[in-house]
Short mmCIF file of C-alpha atoms in Angstrom, two decimals:
data_model
loop_
_atom_site.label_atom_id
_atom_site.label_comp_id
_atom_site.label_asym_id
_atom_site.label_seq_id
_atom_site.Cartn_x
_atom_site.Cartn_y
_atom_site.Cartn_z
CA MET A 4 -25.51 21.87 -6.28
CA SER A 5 -22.82 22.40 -8.92
CA GLY A 6 -22.92 26.13 -8.18
CA PHE A 7 -22.43 25.43 -4.47
CA PHE A 8 -19.33 23.31 -5.01
CA THR A 9 -17.95 25.79 -7.54
CA ARG A 10 -18.24 28.65 -5.05
CA LEU A 11 -16.92 26.53 -2.18
CA VAL A 12 -13.83 25.36 -4.07
CA GLU A 13 -13.11 28.90 -5.25
CA ARG A 14 -13.37 30.27 -1.70
CA LEU A 15 -11.29 27.47 -0.21
CA GLY A 16 -8.59 28.19 -2.77
CA THR A 17 -8.21 31.71 -1.35
CA ILE A 18 -7.37 30.50 2.18
CA PRO A 19 -3.77 31.47 3.07
CA GLY A 20 -1.52 28.44 2.77
CA VAL A 21 -3.84 26.52 0.44
CA GLU A 22 -2.09 25.82 -2.85
CA VAL A 23 -5.04 24.29 -4.71
CA ALA A 24 -8.54 23.07 -3.90
CA GLY A 25 -10.85 20.65 -5.66
CA ALA A 26 -13.70 18.24 -5.08
CA SER A 27 -14.84 14.83 -6.26
CA SER A 28 -17.74 12.46 -5.75
CA GLY A 29 -15.15 9.92 -4.59
CA LEU A 30 -11.94 9.82 -2.60
CA PRO A 31 -9.08 7.34 -3.06
CA LEU A 32 -9.03 4.62 -0.37
CA ALA A 33 -12.23 5.97 1.19
CA VAL A 34 -15.13 6.54 -1.23
CA SER A 35 -15.36 4.58 -4.48
CA SER A 36 -18.01 4.41 -7.19
CA GLY A 37 -19.85 1.90 -9.34
CA ASP A 38 -19.23 1.38 -13.02
CA TRP A 39 -20.97 3.01 -15.97
CA SER A 40 -21.05 1.51 -19.45
CA PHE A 41 -20.75 3.67 -22.54
CA ASP A 42 -20.79 3.58 -26.32
CA ILE A 43 -17.74 4.60 -28.34
CA GLU A 44 -18.18 6.48 -31.59
CA GLY A 45 -17.34 4.27 -34.55
CA ARG A 46 -17.26 1.08 -32.49
CA PRO A 47 -20.29 -1.23 -32.64
CA ARG A 48 -21.81 -3.05 -29.71
CA VAL A 49 -21.08 -6.77 -29.36
CA ASP A 50 -24.07 -8.95 -28.44
CA GLY A 51 -25.87 -5.81 -27.34
CA ARG A 52 -23.13 -4.86 -24.89
CA ARG A 53 -21.53 -1.43 -24.97
CA PRO A 54 -17.80 -1.54 -25.75
CA GLY A 55 -16.74 0.52 -22.72
CA ALA A 56 -17.32 0.42 -18.96
CA ALA A 57 -15.59 2.19 -16.11
CA ASP A 58 -16.07 3.50 -12.58
CA TRP A 59 -17.35 7.07 -12.72
CA TYR A 60 -16.59 10.20 -10.70
CA ALA A 61 -17.71 13.81 -10.89
CA VAL A 62 -14.81 16.22 -10.32
CA THR A 63 -14.12 19.93 -10.16
CA PRO A 64 -11.12 21.80 -11.56
CA GLY A 65 -8.21 21.48 -9.14
CA TYR A 66 -9.03 17.96 -7.97
CA PHE A 67 -6.26 16.23 -9.90
CA GLU A 68 -3.77 18.95 -8.99
CA ALA A 69 -4.67 18.72 -5.29
CA LEU A 70 -3.96 14.98 -5.21
CA ARG A 71 -1.06 15.30 -7.66
CA ILE A 72 -2.68 12.95 -10.13
CA PRO A 73 -0.71 13.60 -13.33
CA ILE A 74 -2.25 14.58 -16.64
CA VAL A 75 -0.78 12.02 -19.03
CA ALA A 76 -2.38 13.32 -22.22
CA GLY A 77 -4.70 16.14 -23.19
CA ARG A 78 -5.74 18.56 -20.47
CA ALA A 79 -7.25 18.78 -17.00
CA PRO A 80 -10.81 19.95 -16.22
CA ARG A 81 -11.32 23.71 -16.55
CA ALA A 82 -13.70 26.23 -15.07
CA SER A 83 -14.97 26.78 -18.62
CA ASP A 84 -16.29 23.19 -18.75
CA GLY A 85 -19.79 24.35 -17.90
CA ALA A 86 -23.28 23.15 -18.64
CA GLY A 87 -23.42 25.16 -21.87
CA SER A 88 -20.01 24.15 -23.23
CA LEU A 89 -18.88 21.09 -25.17
CA PRO A 90 -19.55 17.97 -23.05
CA VAL A 91 -16.21 16.43 -22.12
CA ILE A 92 -14.98 13.45 -20.18
CA PHE A 93 -11.63 12.31 -18.80
CA ILE A 94 -10.32 8.77 -18.48
CA ASN A 95 -7.47 7.18 -16.56
CA GLU A 96 -4.51 5.27 -17.94
CA ALA A 97 -6.12 1.92 -17.15
CA ALA A 98 -9.12 2.83 -19.30
CA ALA A 99 -6.82 3.98 -22.09
CA ARG A 100 -4.92 0.68 -21.98
CA VAL A 101 -7.95 -1.59 -21.71
CA ILE A 102 -10.54 0.20 -23.85
CA PHE A 103 -8.28 2.01 -26.33
CA PRO A 104 -5.22 -0.25 -26.69
CA GLY A 105 -2.58 1.19 -28.99
CA GLN A 106 -4.65 4.31 -29.64
CA ASP A 107 -4.67 7.94 -28.58
CA PRO A 108 -8.12 8.27 -26.99
CA VAL A 109 -8.03 12.07 -26.72
CA GLY A 110 -10.64 13.47 -29.08
CA THR A 111 -12.70 10.27 -29.22
CA ARG A 112 -16.39 10.65 -28.42
CA VAL A 113 -18.22 8.39 -25.98
CA GLN A 114 -21.81 8.27 -24.75
CA PRO A 115 -22.60 6.92 -21.26
CA SER A 116 -25.68 4.74 -20.99
CA ARG A 117 -29.07 6.28 -20.30
CA SER A 118 -29.76 7.17 -16.66
CA ARG A 119 -33.42 6.39 -16.06
CA ASP A 120 -35.25 9.19 -17.85
CA PHE A 121 -32.14 11.16 -18.79
CA GLU A 122 -30.40 10.62 -22.11
CA GLN A 123 -26.67 11.17 -21.71
CA PRO A 124 -24.93 13.37 -24.30
CA TRP A 125 -21.99 12.35 -26.43
CA ARG A 126 -18.83 13.46 -24.66
CA THR A 127 -15.37 14.12 -26.07
CA ILE A 128 -12.41 12.64 -24.22
CA ALA A 129 -10.40 15.73 -23.29
CA GLY A 130 -7.62 14.15 -21.25
CA VAL A 131 -6.03 11.05 -19.78
CA VAL A 132 -4.99 11.10 -16.12
CA GLY A 133 -2.77 8.84 -14.05
CA ASP A 134 -4.08 5.72 -12.36
CA VAL A 135 -5.25 5.86 -8.75
CA ARG A 136 -5.72 2.96 -6.35
CA GLN A 137 -9.25 3.92 -5.39
CA ARG A 138 -10.27 0.69 -3.66
CA GLY A 139 -7.13 -0.24 -1.74
CA LEU A 140 -3.36 -0.11 -1.89
CA ASP A 141 -3.29 -3.82 -2.68
CA ARG A 142 -5.76 -3.58 -5.55
CA PRO A 143 -4.80 -2.50 -9.06
CA ALA A 144 -6.36 0.59 -10.58
CA ARG A 145 -9.68 0.00 -12.33
CA THR A 146 -10.87 1.68 -15.50
CA GLU A 147 -12.26 5.09 -14.54
CA ILE A 148 -14.00 8.06 -16.14
CA TYR A 149 -14.19 11.57 -14.71
CA ILE A 150 -16.89 14.06 -15.67
CA PRO A 151 -16.82 17.80 -14.84
CA HIS A 152 -19.28 18.28 -11.99
CA THR A 153 -20.95 21.21 -13.76
CA GLN A 154 -21.79 18.89 -16.67
CA PHE A 155 -22.61 15.85 -14.58
CA LEU A 156 -26.14 14.49 -14.70
CA HIS A 157 -26.82 11.00 -13.42
CA PHE A 158 -30.22 9.62 -12.50
CA THR A 159 -31.60 13.10 -13.35
CA GLN A 160 -29.66 14.72 -10.49
CA GLN A 161 -26.40 16.57 -10.30
CA ALA A 162 -23.75 15.33 -7.88
CA ARG A 163 -25.05 16.19 -4.41
CA SER A 164 -22.36 14.54 -2.31
CA MET A 165 -18.73 15.39 -2.95
CA THR A 166 -15.51 15.31 -0.98
CA VAL A 167 -13.40 18.46 -0.94
CA VAL A 168 -9.62 18.03 -1.14
CA LEU A 169 -7.00 20.66 -0.37
CA ARG A 170 -3.28 20.77 -0.94
CA SER A 171 -1.81 23.07 1.66
CA ARG A 172 1.44 24.17 3.23
CA VAL A 173 -0.41 24.43 6.55
CA ALA A 174 -1.14 21.46 8.82
CA LEU A 175 -4.73 20.22 9.01
CA GLU A 176 -5.23 21.63 12.51
CA GLY A 177 -4.37 25.10 11.27
CA LEU A 178 -6.87 24.91 8.40
CA ILE A 179 -10.03 23.71 10.12
CA SER A 180 -11.12 27.13 11.36
CA ALA A 181 -10.57 28.78 7.97
CA VAL A 182 -12.37 25.94 6.18
CA ARG A 183 -15.36 26.27 8.51
CA GLY A 184 -15.43 30.00 7.83
CA ALA A 185 -15.33 29.47 4.06
CA LEU A 186 -18.13 26.91 4.27
CA ARG A 187 -20.29 29.21 6.42
CA ALA A 188 -19.79 31.99 3.90
CA VAL A 189 -21.14 29.77 1.12
CA ASP A 190 -23.86 28.00 3.12
CA PRO A 191 -24.14 28.47 6.90
CA GLU A 192 -26.41 25.42 7.21
CA ILE A 193 -23.72 22.88 6.23
CA PRO A 194 -21.10 21.85 8.84
CA VAL A 195 -17.59 20.56 8.21
CA ALA A 196 -17.65 16.79 8.60
CA ASP A 197 -14.87 14.25 8.87
CA ALA A 198 -11.86 16.45 8.12
CA ARG A 199 -8.79 14.24 7.70
CA SER A 200 -5.40 14.34 6.06
CA MET A 201 -4.70 11.88 3.25
CA ILE A 202 -2.10 10.26 5.49
CA ASP A 203 -4.89 9.52 7.97
CA VAL A 204 -7.12 8.24 5.16
CA MET A 205 -4.39 5.90 3.99
CA ALA A 206 -3.63 4.75 7.54
CA LEU A 207 -7.30 3.98 8.16
CA SER A 208 -7.53 1.97 4.95
CA VAL A 209 -4.75 -0.37 6.14
CA ALA A 210 -5.55 -0.34 9.87
CA ASP A 211 -6.73 -3.96 10.01
CA ARG A 212 -3.78 -5.16 7.97
CA ARG A 213 -1.35 -3.14 10.06
CA LEU A 214 -2.68 -4.76 13.24
CA ASN A 215 -2.24 -8.21 11.71
CA VAL A 216 1.31 -7.39 10.64
CA LEU A 217 2.18 -6.00 14.08
CA LEU A 218 0.89 -9.15 15.78
CA ILE A 219 2.73 -11.41 13.35
CA GLY A 220 5.87 -9.29 13.76
CA ALA A 221 5.67 -9.49 17.56
CA PHE A 222 5.30 -13.27 17.50
CA ALA A 223 8.08 -13.54 14.91
CA LEU A 224 10.42 -11.49 17.11
CA LEU A 225 9.54 -13.65 20.10
CA SER A 226 10.21 -16.75 18.00
CA ILE A 227 13.63 -15.43 16.98
CA VAL A 228 14.53 -14.72 20.61
CA LEU A 229 13.38 -18.17 21.72
CA ALA A 230 15.17 -19.84 18.82
CA THR A 231 18.38 -17.95 19.57
CA VAL A 232 18.30 -18.68 23.30
CA GLY A 233 17.27 -22.28 22.72
CA SER A 234 19.99 -22.89 20.15
CA TYR A 235 22.59 -21.36 22.43
CA GLY A 236 21.48 -23.47 25.39
CA VAL A 237 21.39 -26.78 23.52
CA ILE A 238 24.71 -26.28 21.77
CA ALA A 239 26.44 -24.95 24.88
CA TYR A 240 25.22 -27.94 26.89
CA ASP A 241 26.47 -30.35 24.22
CA VAL A 242 29.93 -28.75 24.20
CA GLN A 243 30.05 -28.70 28.00
CA GLN A 244 29.37 -32.44 28.02
CA ARG A 245 32.59 -32.86 26.04
CA THR A 246 34.75 -31.24 28.73
CA ARG A 247 36.35 -34.63 29.54
CA GLU A 248 37.16 -35.17 25.86
CA ILE A 249 38.71 -31.71 25.67
CA GLY A 250 40.81 -32.43 28.76
CA ILE A 251 42.09 -35.66 27.23
CA ARG A 252 43.06 -33.89 24.01
CA VAL A 253 44.91 -31.17 25.93
CA ALA A 254 46.62 -33.78 28.15
CA LEU A 255 47.82 -35.62 25.06
CA GLY A 256 49.46 -32.44 23.77
CA ALA A 257 46.81 -30.83 21.59
CA SER A 258 47.01 -27.04 21.59
CA ARG A 259 44.11 -25.06 22.93
CA ALA A 260 43.72 -23.33 19.54
CA SER A 261 43.44 -26.65 17.70
CA VAL A 262 40.87 -27.93 20.20
CA LEU A 263 38.80 -24.76 19.82
CA SER A 264 38.98 -25.04 16.03
CA LEU A 265 37.87 -28.67 16.16
CA MET A 266 34.90 -27.84 18.40
CA LEU A 267 33.87 -24.96 16.15
CA VAL A 268 34.11 -26.99 12.94
CA GLN A 269 32.16 -29.92 14.33
CA GLY A 270 29.54 -27.75 15.99
CA MET A 271 29.06 -25.38 13.06
CA LYS A 272 28.29 -28.27 10.73
CA LEU A 273 25.20 -28.98 12.81
CA VAL A 274 24.32 -25.27 13.06
CA LEU A 275 24.61 -24.70 9.32
CA PHE A 276 22.65 -27.84 8.53
CA GLY A 277 19.84 -26.75 10.84
CA GLY A 278 19.93 -23.22 9.44
CA ALA A 279 19.62 -24.50 5.88
CA ILE A 280 16.58 -26.58 6.80
CA GLY A 281 15.04 -23.56 8.53
CA LEU A 282 15.59 -21.28 5.53
CA VAL A 283 14.01 -23.77 3.14
CA ALA A 284 11.01 -24.22 5.44
CA ALA A 285 10.63 -20.45 5.86
CA ALA A 286 10.76 -19.91 2.10
CA LEU A 287 8.05 -22.52 1.56
CA ILE A 288 5.59 -21.13 4.11
CA SER A 289 6.32 -17.40 3.67
CA GLY A 290 3.87 -17.20 0.77
CA SER A 291 1.02 -17.44 3.27
CA ILE A 292 1.65 -13.84 4.41
CA ALA A 293 1.90 -12.38 0.90
CA ARG A 294 -1.64 -10.96 1.08
CA LEU A 295 -0.64 -8.86 4.09
CA LEU A 296 2.22 -7.17 2.25
CA PHE A 297 2.23 -4.25 -0.19
CA GLN A 298 5.08 -3.79 -2.66
CA VAL A 299 7.23 -6.06 -0.48
CA GLY A 300 7.98 -9.65 -1.38
CA PRO A 301 7.31 -12.38 1.21
CA ARG A 302 10.80 -13.76 0.59
CA ASP A 303 12.87 -10.71 1.44
CA PHE A 304 16.59 -11.49 1.14
CA VAL A 305 17.66 -9.04 3.85
CA VAL A 306 15.26 -10.52 6.41
CA PHE A 307 16.23 -14.10 5.61
CA ALA A 308 19.93 -13.28 5.68
CA SER A 309 19.67 -11.31 8.94
CA VAL A 310 17.89 -14.12 10.79
CA ALA A 311 20.32 -16.71 9.42
CA VAL A 312 23.34 -14.65 10.49
CA LEU A 313 21.83 -14.12 13.95
CA LEU A 314 21.24 -17.83 14.53
CA VAL A 315 24.64 -18.83 13.13
CA ALA A 316 26.32 -16.23 15.36
CA ALA A 317 24.42 -17.54 18.38
CA GLY A 318 25.52 -21.07 17.53
CA ALA A 319 29.15 -20.03 17.11
CA ILE A 320 29.16 -18.23 20.47
CA ALA A 321 27.44 -21.21 22.11
CA ILE A 322 30.24 -23.46 20.86
CA TRP A 323 33.17 -21.16 21.52
CA VAL A 324 32.37 -19.98 25.07
CA PRO A 325 32.09 -23.40 26.81
CA ALA A 326 34.90 -24.83 24.67
CA TRP A 327 37.17 -21.93 25.60
CA ARG A 328 36.34 -22.41 29.28
CA ALA A 329 37.04 -26.13 29.01
CA THR A 330 40.47 -25.53 27.48
CA ARG A 331 41.33 -23.27 30.41
CA VAL A 332 40.55 -25.99 32.97
CA ASP A 333 43.45 -28.03 34.30
CA PRO A 334 43.57 -31.31 32.30
CA LEU A 335 43.51 -33.41 35.49
CA THR A 336 40.37 -31.61 36.65
CA ALA A 337 38.79 -32.06 33.21
CA LEU A 338 39.58 -35.78 33.27
CA ARG A 339 37.69 -36.15 36.56
CA THR A 340 34.60 -34.42 35.07
CA GLU A 341 31.64 -36.76 34.61
#
C-alpha cells in the first residue's frame, strides 16, 4: 500500500493549481489515533514502563507542508525515507517538551514497542514539527510521533487507510474531477470518498457547539431587548407619575432645565445601581458558558460594557422623555393631574 500512496500523492501534486500534496493516517479534527509507547536510547524503564508514549501517525512527504505545520527543528519527511534507508521518526513540540524537556531531541534514537509478531526497529528522531489540535479546537495538543509511511509497520501491516490532503489555489469544486482522474490512473477500483475542505472539516467539528452558541446568543439578544423595553417602561411610568410634582416645581419658579436635571439625577441613581447589580451577577454566572468558547474569555469587557451602556442609555431616555413632556405641560394642568 505504501507504493500506492506514493504514486497517488506524486500524481496529485501534478494537478494544475495544486501547490503540494500529502497523506496521513489521521486528519486534524476528524481522524485521530491511539498512543504508542517507546523506549529511548540511554534512558532506562521505570517500573517496567517505557519512558515515552505518544499518539502515532503515518505520513508521506508533503503532508506537513500541505497543512502548513511548521518544521521547528531538523527536517521534514523526504521521498528518500524508504524501507531500505535509515529508520526515522518525527515528533511534535508537545512530545519534545514533555518527553525531552530542556533537550534537543533531534538525533536521539527511540524504539516503539513490539507490534504483535513484529519487532520495531530503533528510529532516529529526524525532526520536530509544530503542535496540532488533532482531537478538537478546545483540547490541547497531545504528544505525537510521525513515521514515514514507507517505513511504517504496525501490527505486521503497512498503513492501509490514509487521508490525502492538498493545498491548492483552486476551489474544491474545481479539483474533484482532476482528483478522480488521478485516482483512476493509479487504481481505477478506488473511488474518491468524502472530499471536503479543511474549513468544512473544522466547521463540522464545532457544529454542535455552534448550535448551542447560536441558541444561547438568540436568547441573550431577546433578553437584552426585553430588559431594555422593560426598563424603559418601568422608569417612564415612574417619571410620568411625578407629573404633578413637576408641575408644582415649575409653578413655584423652578426652571425646566433644573427640573429635568433633578429627574435625571434621581432616576439615574436607580439605573446605575441596578446596572451594577446586573454586571456583578453576569460576571458570577458567565463562567458556566466557558466550555462553549474557544480562545474567548467568558467575561469579555466589550460585551459587558456594550450591554451596560445600552441599558443605561435606555434608562436615561426613559427618564428624559416623560420628564421633558411634563415640563412642557401648563403648570395648572399638571397640578390637576392625578
